[in-house]
PDB file of C-alpha atoms in Angstrom:
ATOM      1  CA  UNK U 191      -6.166 -15.279 -37.208  1.00 68.00           C
ATOM      2  CA  UNK U 192      -3.304 -17.965 -38.026  1.00 76.00           C
ATOM      3  CA  UNK U 193      -4.646 -20.907 -40.065  1.00 86.00           C
ATOM      4  CA  UNK U 194      -2.767 -24.118 -41.159  1.00 91.00           C
ATOM      5  CA  UNK U 195      -3.598 -25.978 -44.125  1.00 94.00           C
ATOM      6  CA  UNK U 196      -2.318 -29.592 -44.705  1.00 95.00           C
ATOM      7  CA  UNK U 197      -2.538 -30.985 -47.990  1.00 92.00           C
ATOM      8  CA  UNK U 198      -3.528 -34.417 -48.173  1.00 90.00           C
ATOM      9  CA  UNK U 199      -5.369 -35.977 -45.217  1.00 92.00           C
ATOM     10  CA  UNK U 200      -3.963 -39.467 -46.032  1.00 95.00           C
ATOM     11  CA  UNK U 201      -1.022 -40.461 -47.275  1.00 97.00           C
ATOM     12  CA  UNK U 202       0.612 -44.060 -48.219  1.00 97.00           C
ATOM     13  CA  UNK U 203       4.132 -45.126 -48.471  1.00 97.00           C
ATOM     14  CA  UNK U 204       6.082 -48.225 -48.592  1.00 97.00           C
ATOM     15  CA  UNK U 205       8.413 -49.110 -45.850  1.00 97.00           C
ATOM     16  CA  UNK U 206      12.008 -47.333 -47.003  1.00 97.00           C
ATOM     17  CA  UNK U 207      10.134 -44.850 -49.027  1.00 97.00           C
ATOM     18  CA  UNK U 208      10.510 -41.094 -48.374  1.00 97.00           C
ATOM     19  CA  UNK U 209       7.630 -39.347 -46.333  1.00 97.00           C
ATOM     20  CA  UNK U 210       6.792 -36.134 -47.287  1.00 97.00           C
ATOM     21  CA  UNK U 211       3.588 -34.285 -45.327  1.00 98.00           C
ATOM     22  CA  UNK U 212       3.076 -30.890 -46.382  1.00 97.00           C
ATOM     23  CA  UNK U 213       1.986 -28.033 -43.986  1.00 96.00           C
ATOM     24  CA  UNK U 214       1.381 -24.475 -45.472  1.00 95.00           C
ATOM     25  CA  UNK U 215       0.411 -21.440 -42.666  1.00 92.00           C
ATOM     26  CA  UNK U 216      -0.894 -18.055 -42.932  1.00 88.00           C
ATOM     27  CA  UNK U 217       0.790 -15.514 -40.990  1.00 73.00           C
ATOM     28  CA  UNK U 218       1.838 -11.704 -41.946  1.00 66.00           C
ATOM     29  CA  UNK U 219       4.932 -12.425 -39.452  1.00 66.00           C
ATOM     30  CA  UNK U 220       6.895 -15.480 -39.111  1.00 64.00           C
ATOM     31  CA  UNK U 221       5.062 -17.801 -36.231  1.00 74.00           C
ATOM     32  CA  UNK U 222       6.327 -20.640 -34.303  1.00 86.00           C
ATOM     33  CA  UNK U 223       5.830 -23.754 -35.867  1.00 90.00           C
ATOM     34  CA  UNK U 224       5.231 -27.289 -34.875  1.00 93.00           C
ATOM     35  CA  UNK U 225       4.532 -31.029 -35.865  1.00 96.00           C
ATOM     36  CA  UNK U 226       2.959 -33.177 -33.617  1.00 95.00           C
ATOM     37  CA  UNK U 227       2.233 -36.893 -33.937  1.00 95.00           C
ATOM     38  CA  UNK U 228      -0.689 -38.631 -32.608  1.00 92.00           C
ATOM     39  CA  UNK U 229      -0.693 -42.382 -32.385  1.00 90.00           C
ATOM     40  CA  UNK U 230      -3.910 -44.470 -31.973  1.00 84.00           C
ATOM     41  CA  UNK U 231      -5.465 -44.023 -28.646  1.00 77.00           C
ATOM     42  CA  UNK U 232      -2.859 -41.866 -27.267  1.00 82.00           C
ATOM     43  CA  UNK U 233      -2.401 -38.289 -26.878  1.00 83.00           C
ATOM     44  CA  UNK U 234      -0.195 -35.986 -29.158  1.00 90.00           C
ATOM     45  CA  UNK U 235       3.693 -36.005 -28.955  1.00 92.00           C
ATOM     46  CA  UNK U 236       5.937 -33.268 -30.099  1.00 93.00           C
ATOM     47  CA  UNK U 237       7.983 -34.326 -33.315  1.00 95.00           C
ATOM     48  CA  UNK U 238       9.899 -31.231 -33.479  1.00 94.00           C
ATOM     49  CA  UNK U 239       9.503 -27.360 -33.554  1.00 91.00           C
ATOM     50  CA  UNK U 240      10.646 -24.278 -35.288  1.00 89.00           C
ATOM     51  CA  UNK U 241      11.121 -21.017 -33.207  1.00 83.00           C
ATOM     52  CA  UNK U 242      14.159 -18.914 -34.653  1.00 79.00           C
ATOM     53  CA  UNK U 243      17.625 -19.475 -35.901  1.00 81.00           C
ATOM     54  CA  UNK U 244      18.231 -22.537 -38.798  1.00 84.00           C
ATOM     55  CA  UNK U 245      15.269 -23.247 -40.582  1.00 88.00           C
ATOM     56  CA  UNK U 246      15.854 -26.941 -40.978  1.00 94.00           C
ATOM     57  CA  UNK U 247      15.004 -28.611 -38.003  1.00 94.00           C
ATOM     58  CA  UNK U 248      15.533 -31.950 -37.006  1.00 95.00           C
ATOM     59  CA  UNK U 249      13.166 -33.878 -34.632  1.00 94.00           C
ATOM     60  CA  UNK U 250      12.589 -37.384 -33.057  1.00 93.00           C
ATOM     61  CA  UNK U 251      12.127 -40.490 -34.809  1.00 93.00           C
ATOM     62  CA  UNK U 252      14.326 -39.337 -38.134  1.00 95.00           C
ATOM     63  CA  UNK U 253      12.107 -36.712 -38.915  1.00 97.00           C
ATOM     64  CA  UNK U 254      13.076 -33.081 -40.000  1.00 97.00           C
ATOM     65  CA  UNK U 255      11.050 -30.209 -41.389  1.00 97.00           C
ATOM     66  CA  UNK U 256      11.923 -27.088 -43.027  1.00 94.00           C
ATOM     67  CA  UNK U 257      10.464 -23.464 -42.401  1.00 92.00           C
ATOM     68  CA  UNK U 258      10.321 -21.554 -45.831  1.00 92.00           C
ATOM     69  CA  UNK U 259       9.070 -18.194 -45.398  1.00 88.00           C
ATOM     70  CA  UNK U 260       9.005 -17.212 -48.973  1.00 89.00           C
ATOM     71  CA  UNK U 261       6.498 -20.295 -49.585  1.00 91.00           C
ATOM     72  CA  UNK U 262       5.064 -19.923 -45.842  1.00 91.00           C
ATOM     73  CA  UNK U 263       5.519 -23.677 -45.582  1.00 94.00           C
ATOM     74  CA  UNK U 264       6.757 -25.966 -42.970  1.00 95.00           C
ATOM     75  CA  UNK U 265       6.673 -29.514 -44.673  1.00 97.00           C
ATOM     76  CA  UNK U 266       7.595 -32.624 -42.787  1.00 97.00           C
ATOM     77  CA  UNK U 267       9.860 -35.194 -44.120  1.00 97.00           C
ATOM     78  CA  UNK U 268      11.894 -38.305 -43.371  1.00 97.00           C
ATOM     79  CA  UNK U 269      13.881 -40.211 -45.740  1.00 97.00           C
ATOM     80  CA  UNK U 270      13.191 -43.604 -44.912  1.00 97.00           C
ATOM     81  CA  UNK U 271       9.644 -44.777 -43.741  1.00 97.00           C
ATOM     82  CA  UNK U 272       9.607 -47.641 -40.964  1.00 96.00           C
ATOM     83  CA  UNK U 273       6.173 -49.058 -40.068  1.00 95.00           C
ATOM     84  CA  UNK U 274       5.827 -47.752 -36.794  1.00 95.00           C
ATOM     85  CA  UNK U 275       5.658 -44.096 -38.369  1.00 96.00           C
ATOM     86  CA  UNK U 276       2.090 -45.008 -39.193  1.00 96.00           C
ATOM     87  CA  UNK U 277       0.074 -42.376 -37.260  1.00 96.00           C
ATOM     88  CA  UNK U 278      -1.625 -39.002 -37.669  1.00 95.00           C
ATOM     89  CA  UNK U 279       0.496 -36.056 -38.154  1.00 96.00           C
ATOM     90  CA  UNK U 280      -0.814 -32.174 -37.274  1.00 95.00           C
ATOM     91  CA  UNK U 281       1.097 -29.092 -38.207  1.00 95.00           C
ATOM     92  CA  UNK U 282       0.532 -26.365 -35.887  1.00 92.00           C
ATOM     93  CA  UNK U 283       1.522 -22.736 -35.421  1.00 89.00           C
ATOM     94  CA  UNK U 284       1.169 -20.366 -32.539  1.00 83.00           C
ATOM     95  CA  UNK U 285      -1.089 -17.271 -32.403  1.00 71.00           C
ATOM     96  CA  UNK U 286       0.255 -13.794 -32.312  1.00 65.00           C
ATOM     97  CA  UNK U 287      -0.536 -11.027 -29.633  1.00 66.00           C
ATOM     98  CA  UNK U 288      -3.403 -11.913 -27.410  1.00 62.00           C
ATOM     99  CA  UNK U 289      -3.693 -15.283 -28.954  1.00 63.00           C
ATOM    100  CA  UNK U 290       0.026 -16.159 -28.265  1.00 66.00           C
ATOM    101  CA  UNK U 291      -0.978 -18.655 -25.955  1.00 71.00           C
ATOM    102  CA  UNK U 292      -2.955 -21.002 -28.228  1.00 82.00           C
ATOM    103  CA  UNK U 293      -1.863 -23.505 -30.964  1.00 87.00           C
ATOM    104  CA  UNK U 294      -3.761 -23.408 -34.797  1.00 88.00           C
ATOM    105  CA  UNK U 295      -4.042 -27.120 -35.812  1.00 91.00           C
ATOM    106  CA  UNK U 296      -4.276 -28.331 -39.403  1.00 93.00           C
ATOM    107  CA  UNK U 297      -6.708 -31.192 -39.724  1.00 92.00           C
ATOM    108  CA  UNK U 298      -4.226 -33.855 -39.659  1.00 94.00           C
ATOM    109  CA  UNK U 299      -2.992 -35.968 -42.205  1.00 96.00           C
ATOM    110  CA  UNK U 300      -2.869 -40.056 -41.748  1.00 95.00           C
ATOM    111  CA  UNK U 301       0.308 -41.866 -42.546  1.00 97.00           C
ATOM    112  CA  UNK U 302       0.065 -45.450 -43.551  1.00 97.00           C
ATOM    113  CA  UNK U 303       3.035 -47.372 -44.285  1.00 97.00           C
ATOM    114  CA  UNK U 304       2.611 -50.857 -46.354  1.00 95.00           C
ATOM    115  CA  UNK U 305       5.217 -53.238 -45.803  1.00 93.00           C
TER     116      UNK U 305
ATOM    117  CA  UNK G 170       2.683 -37.341 -12.214  1.00 53.00           C
ATOM    118  CA  UNK G 171       5.224 -37.683 -15.052  1.00 79.00           C
ATOM    119  CA  UNK G 172       2.736 -36.147 -18.123  1.00 91.00           C
ATOM    120  CA  UNK G 173      -0.371 -34.338 -18.030  1.00 94.00           C
ATOM    121  CA  UNK G 174      -3.501 -37.012 -16.679  1.00 95.00           C
ATOM    122  CA  UNK G 175      -7.226 -36.520 -18.043  1.00 96.00           C
ATOM    123  CA  UNK G 176     -10.525 -38.221 -16.452  1.00 96.00           C
ATOM    124  CA  UNK G 177     -12.478 -39.930 -17.441  1.00 97.00           C
ATOM    125  CA  UNK G 178     -11.084 -41.499 -20.318  1.00 95.00           C
ATOM    126  CA  UNK G 179     -14.020 -42.242 -21.752  1.00 96.00           C
ATOM    127  CA  UNK G 180     -17.366 -40.769 -20.814  1.00 97.00           C
ATOM    128  CA  UNK G 181     -21.074 -41.717 -22.282  1.00 98.00           C
ATOM    129  CA  UNK G 182     -23.767 -39.559 -21.240  1.00 97.00           C
ATOM    130  CA  UNK G 183     -27.478 -38.684 -22.620  1.00 97.00           C
ATOM    131  CA  UNK G 184     -28.484 -35.638 -24.241  1.00 97.00           C
ATOM    132  CA  UNK G 185     -29.220 -32.460 -21.732  1.00 97.00           C
ATOM    133  CA  UNK G 186     -27.111 -34.059 -19.042  1.00 97.00           C
ATOM    134  CA  UNK G 187     -24.077 -31.926 -17.454  1.00 98.00           C
ATOM    135  CA  UNK G 188     -20.328 -33.478 -17.850  1.00 98.00           C
ATOM    136  CA  UNK G 189     -17.440 -32.618 -15.866  1.00 98.00           C
ATOM    137  CA  UNK G 190     -13.802 -33.394 -17.395  1.00 98.00           C
ATOM    138  CA  UNK G 191     -10.858 -32.909 -15.349  1.00 97.00           C
ATOM    139  CA  UNK G 192      -6.935 -32.214 -16.500  1.00 97.00           C
ATOM    140  CA  UNK G 193      -4.339 -32.755 -14.415  1.00 96.00           C
ATOM    141  CA  UNK G 194      -1.178 -31.005 -15.914  1.00 95.00           C
ATOM    142  CA  UNK G 195       2.287 -31.550 -15.437  1.00 92.00           C
ATOM    143  CA  UNK G 196       3.663 -30.048 -11.938  1.00 90.00           C
ATOM    144  CA  UNK G 197       5.070 -26.690 -12.326  1.00 87.00           C
ATOM    145  CA  UNK G 198       3.308 -25.884 -15.426  1.00 89.00           C
ATOM    146  CA  UNK G 199       1.738 -22.847 -15.207  1.00 88.00           C
ATOM    147  CA  UNK G 200       0.108 -22.617 -18.784  1.00 89.00           C
ATOM    148  CA  UNK G 201      -3.116 -25.104 -19.286  1.00 93.00           C
ATOM    149  CA  UNK G 202      -4.845 -25.318 -22.464  1.00 93.00           C
ATOM    150  CA  UNK G 203      -8.110 -27.322 -23.604  1.00 96.00           C
ATOM    151  CA  UNK G 204      -8.861 -28.323 -27.177  1.00 96.00           C
ATOM    152  CA  UNK G 205     -11.678 -30.494 -28.446  1.00 96.00           C
ATOM    153  CA  UNK G 206     -10.728 -32.956 -31.253  1.00 92.00           C
ATOM    154  CA  UNK G 207     -14.064 -34.049 -33.314  1.00 91.00           C
ATOM    155  CA  UNK G 208     -13.811 -36.906 -35.582  1.00 85.00           C
ATOM    156  CA  UNK G 209     -11.781 -36.507 -38.892  1.00 78.00           C
ATOM    157  CA  UNK G 210     -11.172 -32.913 -37.611  1.00 81.00           C
ATOM    158  CA  UNK G 211      -7.880 -31.110 -36.412  1.00 82.00           C
ATOM    159  CA  UNK G 212      -7.537 -29.928 -32.877  1.00 90.00           C
ATOM    160  CA  UNK G 213      -9.837 -26.812 -32.155  1.00 92.00           C
ATOM    161  CA  UNK G 214      -8.924 -24.405 -29.484  1.00 92.00           C
ATOM    162  CA  UNK G 215     -11.211 -23.996 -26.505  1.00 95.00           C
ATOM    163  CA  UNK G 216      -9.598 -22.312 -23.602  1.00 94.00           C
ATOM    164  CA  UNK G 217      -6.217 -21.295 -22.240  1.00 90.00           C
ATOM    165  CA  UNK G 218      -5.177 -20.706 -18.528  1.00 91.00           C
ATOM    166  CA  UNK G 219      -2.131 -18.721 -17.149  1.00 88.00           C
ATOM    167  CA  UNK G 220      -1.986 -19.771 -13.611  1.00 88.00           C
ATOM    168  CA  UNK G 221      -5.788 -19.217 -12.507  1.00 89.00           C
ATOM    169  CA  UNK G 222      -6.843 -16.821 -15.139  1.00 88.00           C
ATOM    170  CA  UNK G 223      -8.006 -17.330 -18.637  1.00 89.00           C
ATOM    171  CA  UNK G 224      -6.847 -14.659 -20.736  1.00 83.00           C
ATOM    172  CA  UNK G 225      -7.684 -16.666 -23.692  1.00 85.00           C
ATOM    173  CA  UNK G 226     -11.373 -18.222 -23.529  1.00 88.00           C
ATOM    174  CA  UNK G 227     -12.545 -16.965 -27.154  1.00 88.00           C
ATOM    175  CA  UNK G 228     -12.669 -20.596 -28.542  1.00 91.00           C
ATOM    176  CA  UNK G 229     -15.419 -21.897 -26.136  1.00 94.00           C
ATOM    177  CA  UNK G 230     -18.107 -22.744 -28.533  1.00 92.00           C
ATOM    178  CA  UNK G 231     -21.340 -21.569 -26.540  1.00 92.00           C
ATOM    179  CA  UNK G 232     -22.199 -20.391 -22.919  1.00 93.00           C
ATOM    180  CA  UNK G 233     -22.593 -24.374 -22.318  1.00 97.00           C
ATOM    181  CA  UNK G 234     -19.204 -24.633 -22.053  1.00 97.00           C
ATOM    182  CA  UNK G 235     -16.936 -23.247 -19.080  1.00 96.00           C
ATOM    183  CA  UNK G 236     -13.835 -24.185 -17.307  1.00 96.00           C
ATOM    184  CA  UNK G 237     -12.268 -23.316 -14.249  1.00 95.00           C
ATOM    185  CA  UNK G 238      -8.389 -23.593 -12.794  1.00 95.00           C
ATOM    186  CA  UNK G 239      -7.788 -23.843  -9.274  1.00 87.00           C
ATOM    187  CA  UNK G 240      -4.181 -23.605  -7.274  1.00 77.00           C
ATOM    188  CA  UNK G 241      -2.336 -23.324 -10.579  1.00 78.00           C
ATOM    189  CA  UNK G 242      -2.997 -27.349 -10.902  1.00 90.00           C
ATOM    190  CA  UNK G 243      -6.108 -28.898 -11.716  1.00 95.00           C
ATOM    191  CA  UNK G 244      -8.561 -27.577 -14.334  1.00 97.00           C
ATOM    192  CA  UNK G 245     -12.354 -28.559 -15.095  1.00 97.00           C
ATOM    193  CA  UNK G 246     -13.869 -28.453 -18.182  1.00 98.00           C
ATOM    194  CA  UNK G 247     -17.774 -28.271 -17.714  1.00 98.00           C
ATOM    195  CA  UNK G 248     -20.406 -28.882 -20.442  1.00 98.00           C
ATOM    196  CA  UNK G 249     -23.934 -28.010 -19.614  1.00 98.00           C
ATOM    197  CA  UNK G 250     -27.101 -29.328 -21.171  1.00 97.00           C
ATOM    198  CA  UNK G 251     -24.852 -31.663 -23.386  1.00 97.00           C
ATOM    199  CA  UNK G 252     -25.693 -32.129 -27.172  1.00 97.00           C
ATOM    200  CA  UNK G 253     -24.612 -34.688 -29.638  1.00 96.00           C
ATOM    201  CA  UNK G 254     -22.490 -32.162 -31.545  1.00 95.00           C
ATOM    202  CA  UNK G 255     -20.440 -31.874 -28.231  1.00 96.00           C
ATOM    203  CA  UNK G 256     -19.096 -35.710 -28.894  1.00 97.00           C
ATOM    204  CA  UNK G 257     -15.540 -35.430 -29.419  1.00 96.00           C
ATOM    205  CA  UNK G 258     -12.435 -36.130 -27.809  1.00 95.00           C
ATOM    206  CA  UNK G 259     -11.507 -33.398 -25.295  1.00 97.00           C
ATOM    207  CA  UNK G 260      -7.555 -32.940 -25.227  1.00 96.00           C
ATOM    208  CA  UNK G 261      -5.512 -30.960 -22.139  1.00 96.00           C
ATOM    209  CA  UNK G 262      -2.099 -29.664 -22.653  1.00 94.00           C
ATOM    210  CA  UNK G 263       0.341 -27.822 -20.188  1.00 92.00           C
ATOM    211  CA  UNK G 264       3.313 -25.929 -20.899  1.00 89.00           C
ATOM    212  CA  UNK G 265       6.114 -23.701 -18.917  1.00 83.00           C
ATOM    213  CA  UNK G 266       5.687 -20.181 -20.303  1.00 69.00           C
ATOM    214  CA  UNK G 267       8.989 -18.974 -21.261  1.00 60.00           C
ATOM    215  CA  UNK G 268      10.273 -15.393 -22.023  1.00 49.00           C
ATOM    216  CA  UNK G 269       8.541 -15.535 -25.672  1.00 50.00           C
ATOM    217  CA  UNK G 270       5.237 -17.183 -24.531  1.00 51.00           C
ATOM    218  CA  UNK G 271       4.195 -19.130 -27.572  1.00 57.00           C
ATOM    219  CA  UNK G 272       7.300 -20.921 -28.459  1.00 64.00           C
ATOM    220  CA  UNK G 273       7.093 -23.564 -25.463  1.00 72.00           C
ATOM    221  CA  UNK G 274       6.255 -27.013 -26.242  1.00 83.00           C
ATOM    222  CA  UNK G 275       2.753 -28.035 -24.964  1.00 89.00           C
ATOM    223  CA  UNK G 276       2.487 -31.434 -23.550  1.00 91.00           C
ATOM    224  CA  UNK G 277      -0.782 -33.149 -24.117  1.00 93.00           C
ATOM    225  CA  UNK G 278      -2.834 -35.774 -22.187  1.00 94.00           C
ATOM    226  CA  UNK G 279      -4.188 -38.559 -23.556  1.00 92.00           C
ATOM    227  CA  UNK G 280      -7.614 -36.901 -23.854  1.00 94.00           C
ATOM    228  CA  UNK G 281     -11.523 -37.649 -22.699  1.00 96.00           C
ATOM    229  CA  UNK G 282     -13.715 -38.970 -25.569  1.00 96.00           C
ATOM    230  CA  UNK G 283     -17.168 -37.996 -24.754  1.00 97.00           C
ATOM    231  CA  UNK G 284     -20.009 -39.623 -26.498  1.00 97.00           C
ATOM    232  CA  UNK G 285     -23.537 -37.690 -26.132  1.00 97.00           C
ATOM    233  CA  UNK G 286     -26.293 -40.117 -26.990  1.00 96.00           C
TER     234      UNK G 286
END
């Protein structure tokens, strides 16, 4: 089965600082990778996804992520944090074969942005 | 509607009671998913529908959990004889299946917060 590890359940940064949220996956073949964001009392919203092609993926709100096959990583970054970025972020990977339909999620990283 | 909707938004029930959670997917989305999010945990897959059939229901935690989907639209997740460990936010998502299947975005509803006393 697929699995996703998000290092750091909580990350705090100052407004304007670099945001780096880490995600590693386990897969014997390159999967499809996703980052979702969850604002308080709201459902999940897709930030970006990697399927095929360019390994640097740009998403909404200035976020981007780079797929590194050799490191089995898909870390999420944003050059300059904004207060509105405070939320919980989930990395996810699709299954393979009979589990192609499902997403496997990491446990999430809560991002706090200090003024 | 424009997005995935779920009802109720909150449900408080007593241990041992049955509950039904409803999901209305985005119109035209043939794939529908149920996930569970326990406090401080990531999302846990429960079941996946393609049309009205469920090719993957391996995530249902016990036989107290069941789900159905009719008319390729509304889905209902039923939990019988609820237990305190069932307390969680239950999220529904829908997507359009593409040629490659798994690469399509799943659109999530706001969830139903279930509390079992």
